[in-house]
Amino acid sequence: IYTLSLHDALPIYELATMRAVAHPLRMRILIELWDADAPLRAKDLAEALGEPANSVSYHVRRLRDAGYVQDAEPPEGSTARDRWYEAPVRGIQGAEGSEDSPETAAAFGAVMRTVHTQIAEQVITAQEKQIGPLLHVDGFVWLPQDVAAAFTRRLSEISRELRRAAAEARETAAPSTPFTRYTYAVNLVAQTRDGERSEEHTSELQSHELTSY
């Protein structure tokens, strides 16, 4: 199962549906809608994202057609010509029981490239503008599979703890407390060679001068 969220995620059955979100602006639109406390118009999204309203409106419609976005009840006092949208289900994932076929992997890979490219751009901008607090860590280590599995569980718990802390802060912070939206990604991934797991035995690793960085 592929997933972009620890929340209950929208199950995706069709490859075309998954590919529909593999677009930088559509992903940004989804994030704004996921984070909104109320329905938004294409105009609101365009202002928040600094993008042309007609372009945002087009991509919102494509997201609606794919099932990521739905029409919402207009707030009281809104005009009849305004269309309001919401994305009540945060995150996307491959449907339970769907085959992890090469086509599915490729479709989700396109989504992941979009997500991680945007994260990399956020890191670069924050570093250039010296906007903190900021943490970016990457590297490689050689681990036995059982140790790697233990760390995936720990990293998953850290991610859940971060979300719990965010929810608690929103409930307990003073009304005037400023909040910043932070981007994060957690990955611990086995490297491959020609599609196969990259493995070496202990005796081979002991001869290396460098086993991590």
PDB file of C-alpha atoms in Angstrom:
ATOM      1  CA  ILE A   1       0.000   0.000   0.000  1.00  0.00           C
ATOM      2  CA  TYR A   2       1.367   3.407  -0.956  1.00  0.00           C
ATOM      3  CA  THR A   3       0.543   6.364   1.245  1.00  0.00           C
ATOM      4  CA  LEU A   4       1.334  10.052   1.586  1.00  0.00           C
ATOM      5  CA  SER A   5      -0.267  10.521   4.977  1.00  0.00           C
ATOM      6  CA  LEU A   6      -0.639   8.991   8.418  1.00  0.00           C
ATOM      7  CA  HIS A   7      -4.255  10.172   8.461  1.00  0.00           C
ATOM      8  CA  ASP A   8      -7.102   8.085   7.098  1.00  0.00           C
ATOM      9  CA  ALA A   9      -6.239   8.524   3.450  1.00  0.00           C
ATOM     10  CA  LEU A  10      -8.305   8.524   0.283  1.00  0.00           C
ATOM     11  CA  PRO A  11      -8.064   5.029  -1.270  1.00  0.00           C
ATOM     12  CA  ILE A  12      -7.120   5.138  -4.942  1.00  0.00           C
ATOM     13  CA  TYR A  13      -8.217   2.329  -7.258  1.00  0.00           C
ATOM     14  CA  GLU A  14      -7.369   3.787 -10.672  1.00  0.00           C
ATOM     15  CA  LEU A  15      -3.899   4.685 -11.900  1.00  0.00           C
ATOM     16  CA  ALA A  16      -5.278   7.701 -13.760  1.00  0.00           C
ATOM     17  CA  THR A  17      -6.719   8.964 -10.481  1.00  0.00           C
ATOM     18  CA  MET A  18      -3.359   8.678  -8.763  1.00  0.00           C
ATOM     19  CA  ARG A  19      -1.582  10.356 -11.653  1.00  0.00           C
ATOM     20  CA  ALA A  20      -4.010  13.270 -11.452  1.00  0.00           C
ATOM     21  CA  VAL A  21      -2.277  14.588  -8.348  1.00  0.00           C
ATOM     22  CA  ALA A  22       1.250  14.278  -9.767  1.00  0.00           C
ATOM     23  CA  HIS A  23       1.312  17.972 -10.628  1.00  0.00           C
ATOM     24  CA  PRO A  24       3.046  20.593  -8.469  1.00  0.00           C
ATOM     25  CA  LEU A  25       0.174  23.082  -8.428  1.00  0.00           C
ATOM     26  CA  ARG A  26      -2.446  20.422  -7.749  1.00  0.00           C
ATOM     27  CA  MET A  27      -0.465  19.151  -4.779  1.00  0.00           C
ATOM     28  CA  ARG A  28      -0.191  22.690  -3.412  1.00  0.00           C
ATOM     29  CA  ILE A  29      -3.947  23.147  -3.872  1.00  0.00           C
ATOM     30  CA  LEU A  30      -4.623  19.930  -1.985  1.00  0.00           C
ATOM     31  CA  ILE A  31      -2.367  20.964   0.888  1.00  0.00           C
ATOM     32  CA  GLU A  32      -4.205  24.281   1.203  1.00  0.00           C
ATOM     33  CA  LEU A  33      -7.570  22.513   1.214  1.00  0.00           C
ATOM     34  CA  TRP A  34      -6.386  19.855   3.678  1.00  0.00           C
ATOM     35  CA  ASP A  35      -5.194  22.601   5.996  1.00  0.00           C
ATOM     36  CA  ALA A  36      -8.271  24.811   5.730  1.00  0.00           C
ATOM     37  CA  ASP A  37     -10.830  25.016   8.524  1.00  0.00           C
ATOM     38  CA  ALA A  38     -13.593  25.920   6.055  1.00  0.00           C
ATOM     39  CA  PRO A  39     -14.402  25.499   2.343  1.00  0.00           C
ATOM     40  CA  LEU A  40     -12.453  27.643  -0.096  1.00  0.00           C
ATOM     41  CA  ARG A  41     -13.104  29.114  -3.523  1.00  0.00           C
ATOM     42  CA  ALA A  42     -10.685  28.925  -6.412  1.00  0.00           C
ATOM     43  CA  LYS A  43     -10.169  32.655  -5.860  1.00  0.00           C
ATOM     44  CA  ASP A  44      -9.124  32.044  -2.245  1.00  0.00           C
ATOM     45  CA  LEU A  45      -6.709  29.341  -3.306  1.00  0.00           C
ATOM     46  CA  ALA A  46      -5.236  31.533  -6.041  1.00  0.00           C
ATOM     47  CA  GLU A  47      -4.586  34.338  -3.548  1.00  0.00           C
ATOM     48  CA  ALA A  48      -3.001  31.957  -1.031  1.00  0.00           C
ATOM     49  CA  LEU A  49      -0.775  30.328  -3.642  1.00  0.00           C
ATOM     50  CA  GLY A  50       0.061  33.421  -5.679  1.00  0.00           C
ATOM     51  CA  GLU A  51      -1.182  31.769  -8.873  1.00  0.00           C
ATOM     52  CA  PRO A  52      -3.607  32.951 -11.605  1.00  0.00           C
ATOM     53  CA  ALA A  53      -7.226  32.280 -10.663  1.00  0.00           C
ATOM     54  CA  ASN A  54      -8.093  30.679 -14.011  1.00  0.00           C
ATOM     55  CA  SER A  55      -5.218  28.211 -13.692  1.00  0.00           C
ATOM     56  CA  VAL A  56      -6.167  27.312 -10.123  1.00  0.00           C
ATOM     57  CA  SER A  57      -9.805  26.907 -11.109  1.00  0.00           C
ATOM     58  CA  TYR A  58      -8.842  24.484 -13.892  1.00  0.00           C
ATOM     59  CA  HIS A  59      -6.715  22.322 -11.587  1.00  0.00           C
ATOM     60  CA  VAL A  60      -9.357  22.332  -8.849  1.00  0.00           C
ATOM     61  CA  ARG A  61     -11.843  20.940 -11.373  1.00  0.00           C
ATOM     62  CA  ARG A  62      -9.394  18.206 -12.369  1.00  0.00           C
ATOM     63  CA  LEU A  63      -8.897  17.302  -8.700  1.00  0.00           C
ATOM     64  CA  ARG A  64     -12.665  17.220  -8.242  1.00  0.00           C
ATOM     65  CA  ASP A  65     -13.065  14.951 -11.271  1.00  0.00           C
ATOM     66  CA  ALA A  66     -10.456  12.605  -9.775  1.00  0.00           C
ATOM     67  CA  GLY A  67     -12.214  12.530  -6.394  1.00  0.00           C
ATOM     68  CA  TYR A  68      -9.666  14.413  -4.294  1.00  0.00           C
ATOM     69  CA  VAL A  69     -11.852  17.525  -3.998  1.00  0.00           C
ATOM     70  CA  GLN A  70     -15.602  17.855  -3.639  1.00  0.00           C
ATOM     71  CA  ASP A  71     -18.127  20.650  -3.854  1.00  0.00           C
ATOM     72  CA  ALA A  72     -18.985  22.175  -0.472  1.00  0.00           C
ATOM     73  CA  GLU A  73     -21.972  23.978   0.956  1.00  0.00           C
ATOM     74  CA  PRO A  74     -21.467  27.730   0.458  1.00  0.00           C
ATOM     75  CA  PRO A  75     -21.047  29.771   3.626  1.00  0.00           C
ATOM     76  CA  GLU A  76     -23.920  32.001   4.661  1.00  0.00           C
ATOM     77  CA  GLY A  77     -23.914  35.275   2.756  1.00  0.00           C
ATOM     78  CA  SER A  78     -21.917  34.017  -0.230  1.00  0.00           C
ATOM     79  CA  THR A  79     -23.065  34.792  -3.762  1.00  0.00           C
ATOM     80  CA  ALA A  80     -24.753  32.179  -5.931  1.00  0.00           C
ATOM     81  CA  ARG A  81     -22.022  32.312  -8.563  1.00  0.00           C
ATOM     82  CA  ASP A  82     -19.274  31.313  -6.119  1.00  0.00           C
ATOM     83  CA  ARG A  83     -18.280  27.643  -6.015  1.00  0.00           C
ATOM     84  CA  TRP A  84     -16.794  26.335  -2.808  1.00  0.00           C
ATOM     85  CA  TYR A  85     -14.559  23.316  -2.423  1.00  0.00           C
ATOM     86  CA  GLU A  86     -13.212  21.067   0.299  1.00  0.00           C
ATOM     87  CA  ALA A  87     -10.934  18.032   0.554  1.00  0.00           C
ATOM     88  CA  PRO A  88     -12.163  16.283   3.692  1.00  0.00           C
ATOM     89  CA  VAL A  89      -9.913  13.218   3.405  1.00  0.00           C
ATOM     90  CA  ARG A  90      -6.269  14.056   4.056  1.00  0.00           C
ATOM     91  CA  GLY A  91      -3.680  12.071   2.159  1.00  0.00           C
ATOM     92  CA  ILE A  92      -3.863   9.460  -0.596  1.00  0.00           C
ATOM     93  CA  GLN A  93      -2.940   5.813  -0.752  1.00  0.00           C
ATOM     94  CA  GLY A  94      -3.240   2.774  -2.939  1.00  0.00           C
ATOM     95  CA  ALA A  95      -6.447   0.917  -2.191  1.00  0.00           C
ATOM     96  CA  GLU A  96      -6.336  -2.055   0.151  1.00  0.00           C
ATOM     97  CA  GLY A  97      -5.804  -5.198  -1.862  1.00  0.00           C
ATOM     98  CA  SER A  98      -4.705  -3.390  -5.010  1.00  0.00           C
ATOM     99  CA  GLU A  99      -1.755  -4.918  -6.824  1.00  0.00           C
ATOM    100  CA  ASP A 100       1.643  -3.336  -6.319  1.00  0.00           C
ATOM    101  CA  SER A 101       2.229  -3.536 -10.052  1.00  0.00           C
ATOM    102  CA  PRO A 102       5.013  -1.693 -11.903  1.00  0.00           C
ATOM    103  CA  GLU A 103       2.353   0.672 -13.265  1.00  0.00           C
ATOM    104  CA  THR A 104       1.084   1.440  -9.759  1.00  0.00           C
ATOM    105  CA  ALA A 105       4.614   1.977  -8.513  1.00  0.00           C
ATOM    106  CA  ALA A 106       5.347   4.314 -11.427  1.00  0.00           C
ATOM    107  CA  ALA A 107       2.176   6.324 -10.795  1.00  0.00           C
ATOM    108  CA  PHE A 108       2.907   6.712  -7.122  1.00  0.00           C
ATOM    109  CA  GLY A 109       6.529   7.486  -7.962  1.00  0.00           C
ATOM    110  CA  ALA A 110       5.358  10.467 -10.002  1.00  0.00           C
ATOM    111  CA  VAL A 111       3.389  11.705  -7.001  1.00  0.00           C
ATOM    112  CA  MET A 112       6.367  11.192  -4.695  1.00  0.00           C
ATOM    113  CA  ARG A 113       8.673  13.110  -7.024  1.00  0.00           C
ATOM    114  CA  THR A 114       6.254  16.025  -6.942  1.00  0.00           C
ATOM    115  CA  VAL A 115       6.052  15.951  -3.145  1.00  0.00           C
ATOM    116  CA  HIS A 116       9.770  15.633  -2.509  1.00  0.00           C
ATOM    117  CA  THR A 117      10.696  18.244  -5.106  1.00  0.00           C
ATOM    118  CA  GLN A 118       8.456  20.694  -3.280  1.00  0.00           C
ATOM    119  CA  ILE A 119      10.012  19.736   0.063  1.00  0.00           C
ATOM    120  CA  ALA A 120      13.517  20.246  -1.355  1.00  0.00           C
ATOM    121  CA  GLU A 121      12.484  23.694  -2.629  1.00  0.00           C
ATOM    122  CA  GLN A 122      11.173  24.583   0.835  1.00  0.00           C
ATOM    123  CA  VAL A 123      14.460  23.481   2.450  1.00  0.00           C
ATOM    124  CA  ILE A 124      16.530  25.508  -0.023  1.00  0.00           C
ATOM    125  CA  THR A 125      14.396  28.622   0.473  1.00  0.00           C
ATOM    126  CA  ALA A 126      14.492  28.327   4.270  1.00  0.00           C
ATOM    127  CA  GLN A 127      18.271  27.938   4.188  1.00  0.00           C
ATOM    128  CA  GLU A 128      18.729  30.889   1.851  1.00  0.00           C
ATOM    129  CA  LYS A 129      16.427  33.132   3.907  1.00  0.00           C
ATOM    130  CA  GLN A 130      17.712  31.727   7.226  1.00  0.00           C
ATOM    131  CA  ILE A 131      14.187  30.904   8.348  1.00  0.00           C
ATOM    132  CA  GLY A 132      14.246  28.616  11.362  1.00  0.00           C
ATOM    133  CA  PRO A 133      14.026  26.442  13.228  1.00  0.00           C
ATOM    134  CA  LEU A 134      15.196  24.218  10.398  1.00  0.00           C
ATOM    135  CA  LEU A 135      16.387  20.632  10.298  1.00  0.00           C
ATOM    136  CA  HIS A 136      17.460  18.742   7.202  1.00  0.00           C
ATOM    137  CA  VAL A 137      19.296  15.438   7.569  1.00  0.00           C
ATOM    138  CA  ASP A 138      20.212  12.899   4.922  1.00  0.00           C
ATOM    139  CA  GLY A 139      22.801  10.184   4.571  1.00  0.00           C
ATOM    140  CA  PHE A 140      23.261   6.438   4.346  1.00  0.00           C
ATOM    141  CA  VAL A 141      24.037   3.676   6.825  1.00  0.00           C
ATOM    142  CA  TRP A 142      24.477  -0.083   6.564  1.00  0.00           C
ATOM    143  CA  LEU A 143      22.060  -1.900   8.888  1.00  0.00           C
ATOM    144  CA  PRO A 144      20.773  -5.427   9.422  1.00  0.00           C
ATOM    145  CA  GLN A 145      17.111  -5.677   8.418  1.00  0.00           C
ATOM    146  CA  ASP A 146      15.891  -6.181  11.992  1.00  0.00           C
ATOM    147  CA  VAL A 147      17.625  -3.004  13.164  1.00  0.00           C
ATOM    148  CA  ALA A 148      16.252  -1.071  10.174  1.00  0.00           C
ATOM    149  CA  ALA A 149      12.759  -2.354  10.967  1.00  0.00           C
ATOM    150  CA  ALA A 150      13.098  -1.180  14.572  1.00  0.00           C
ATOM    151  CA  PHE A 151      14.089   2.293  13.403  1.00  0.00           C
ATOM    152  CA  THR A 152      11.171   2.508  10.975  1.00  0.00           C
ATOM    153  CA  ARG A 153       8.861   1.933  13.941  1.00  0.00           C
ATOM    154  CA  ARG A 154      10.649   4.614  15.973  1.00  0.00           C
ATOM    155  CA  LEU A 155      10.547   7.115  13.120  1.00  0.00           C
ATOM    156  CA  SER A 156       6.847   6.414  12.595  1.00  0.00           C
ATOM    157  CA  GLU A 157       6.214   7.112  16.267  1.00  0.00           C
ATOM    158  CA  ILE A 158       8.157  10.396  16.066  1.00  0.00           C
ATOM    159  CA  SER A 159       5.946  11.425  13.155  1.00  0.00           C
ATOM    160  CA  ARG A 160       2.806  10.569  15.127  1.00  0.00           C
ATOM    161  CA  GLU A 161       4.194  12.441  18.142  1.00  0.00           C
ATOM    162  CA  LEU A 162       4.785  15.509  15.976  1.00  0.00           C
ATOM    163  CA  ARG A 163       1.172  15.441  14.784  1.00  0.00           C
ATOM    164  CA  ARG A 164      -0.121  14.961  18.329  1.00  0.00           C
ATOM    165  CA  ALA A 165       1.958  17.923  19.505  1.00  0.00           C
ATOM    166  CA  ALA A 166       0.581  20.059  16.662  1.00  0.00           C
ATOM    167  CA  ALA A 167      -3.008  19.151  17.540  1.00  0.00           C
ATOM    168  CA  GLU A 168      -2.440  19.841  21.228  1.00  0.00           C
ATOM    169  CA  ALA A 169      -0.779  23.197  20.514  1.00  0.00           C
ATOM    170  CA  ARG A 170      -3.760  24.323  18.417  1.00  0.00           C
ATOM    171  CA  GLU A 171      -6.106  23.484  21.282  1.00  0.00           C
ATOM    172  CA  THR A 172      -4.082  25.030  24.112  1.00  0.00           C
ATOM    173  CA  ALA A 173      -2.185  27.999  22.618  1.00  0.00           C
ATOM    174  CA  ALA A 174      -3.281  31.537  23.367  1.00  0.00           C
ATOM    175  CA  PRO A 175      -5.402  33.120  20.593  1.00  0.00           C
ATOM    176  CA  SER A 176      -2.610  35.519  19.633  1.00  0.00           C
ATOM    177  CA  THR A 177       0.045  32.785  19.273  1.00  0.00           C
ATOM    178  CA  PRO A 178       1.582  32.813  15.763  1.00  0.00           C
ATOM    179  CA  PHE A 179       1.800  29.447  14.027  1.00  0.00           C
ATOM    180  CA  THR A 180       4.036  28.496  11.101  1.00  0.00           C
ATOM    181  CA  ARG A 181       3.273  25.607   8.755  1.00  0.00           C
ATOM    182  CA  TYR A 182       6.267  23.268   8.683  1.00  0.00           C
ATOM    183  CA  THR A 183       7.063  20.709   6.014  1.00  0.00           C
ATOM    184  CA  TYR A 184       8.569  17.362   6.915  1.00  0.00           C
ATOM    185  CA  ALA A 185       9.294  13.990   5.374  1.00  0.00           C
ATOM    186  CA  VAL A 186      10.445  10.784   7.034  1.00  0.00           C
ATOM    187  CA  ASN A 187      12.138   8.107   4.949  1.00  0.00           C
ATOM    188  CA  LEU A 188      14.248   5.078   5.713  1.00  0.00           C
ATOM    189  CA  VAL A 189      14.634   3.227   2.452  1.00  0.00           C
ATOM    190  CA  ALA A 190      16.688   0.237   1.342  1.00  0.00           C
ATOM    191  CA  GLN A 191      18.986   1.151  -1.524  1.00  0.00           C
ATOM    192  CA  THR A 192      18.860  -1.087  -4.579  1.00  0.00           C
ATOM    193  CA  ARG A 193      21.138  -2.087  -7.415  1.00  0.00           C
ATOM    194  CA  ASP A 194      19.421  -3.046 -10.663  1.00  0.00           C
ATOM    195  CA  GLY A 195      16.164  -3.385  -8.759  1.00  0.00           C
ATOM    196  CA  GLU A 196      17.583  -5.725  -6.110  1.00  0.00           C
ATOM    197  CA  ARG A 197      18.390  -5.021  -2.478  1.00  0.00           C
ATOM    198  CA  SER A 198      21.963  -3.714  -2.058  1.00  0.00           C
ATOM    199  CA  GLU A 199      23.535  -6.127   0.432  1.00  0.00           C
ATOM    200  CA  GLU A 200      26.970  -6.922   1.769  1.00  0.00           C
ATOM    201  CA  HIS A 201      28.023  -9.249   4.572  1.00  0.00           C
ATOM    202  CA  THR A 202      29.659  -8.209   7.833  1.00  0.00           C
ATOM    203  CA  SER A 203      33.094  -9.315   6.676  1.00  0.00           C
ATOM    204  CA  GLU A 204      32.813  -7.154   3.572  1.00  0.00           C
ATOM    205  CA  LEU A 205      31.640  -4.116   5.536  1.00  0.00           C
ATOM    206  CA  GLN A 206      34.527  -4.428   7.979  1.00  0.00           C
ATOM    207  CA  SER A 207      36.918  -3.854   5.101  1.00  0.00           C
ATOM    208  CA  HIS A 208      35.223  -0.540   4.229  1.00  0.00           C
ATOM    209  CA  GLU A 209      36.737   2.668   5.524  1.00  0.00           C
ATOM    210  CA  LEU A 210      33.324   4.335   5.432  1.00  0.00           C
ATOM    211  CA  THR A 211      30.046   2.612   6.290  1.00  0.00           C
ATOM    212  CA  SER A 212      27.912   5.717   6.808  1.00  0.00           C
ATOM    213  CA  TYR A 213      27.885   9.452   6.343  1.00  0.00           C
TER     214      TYR A 213
END
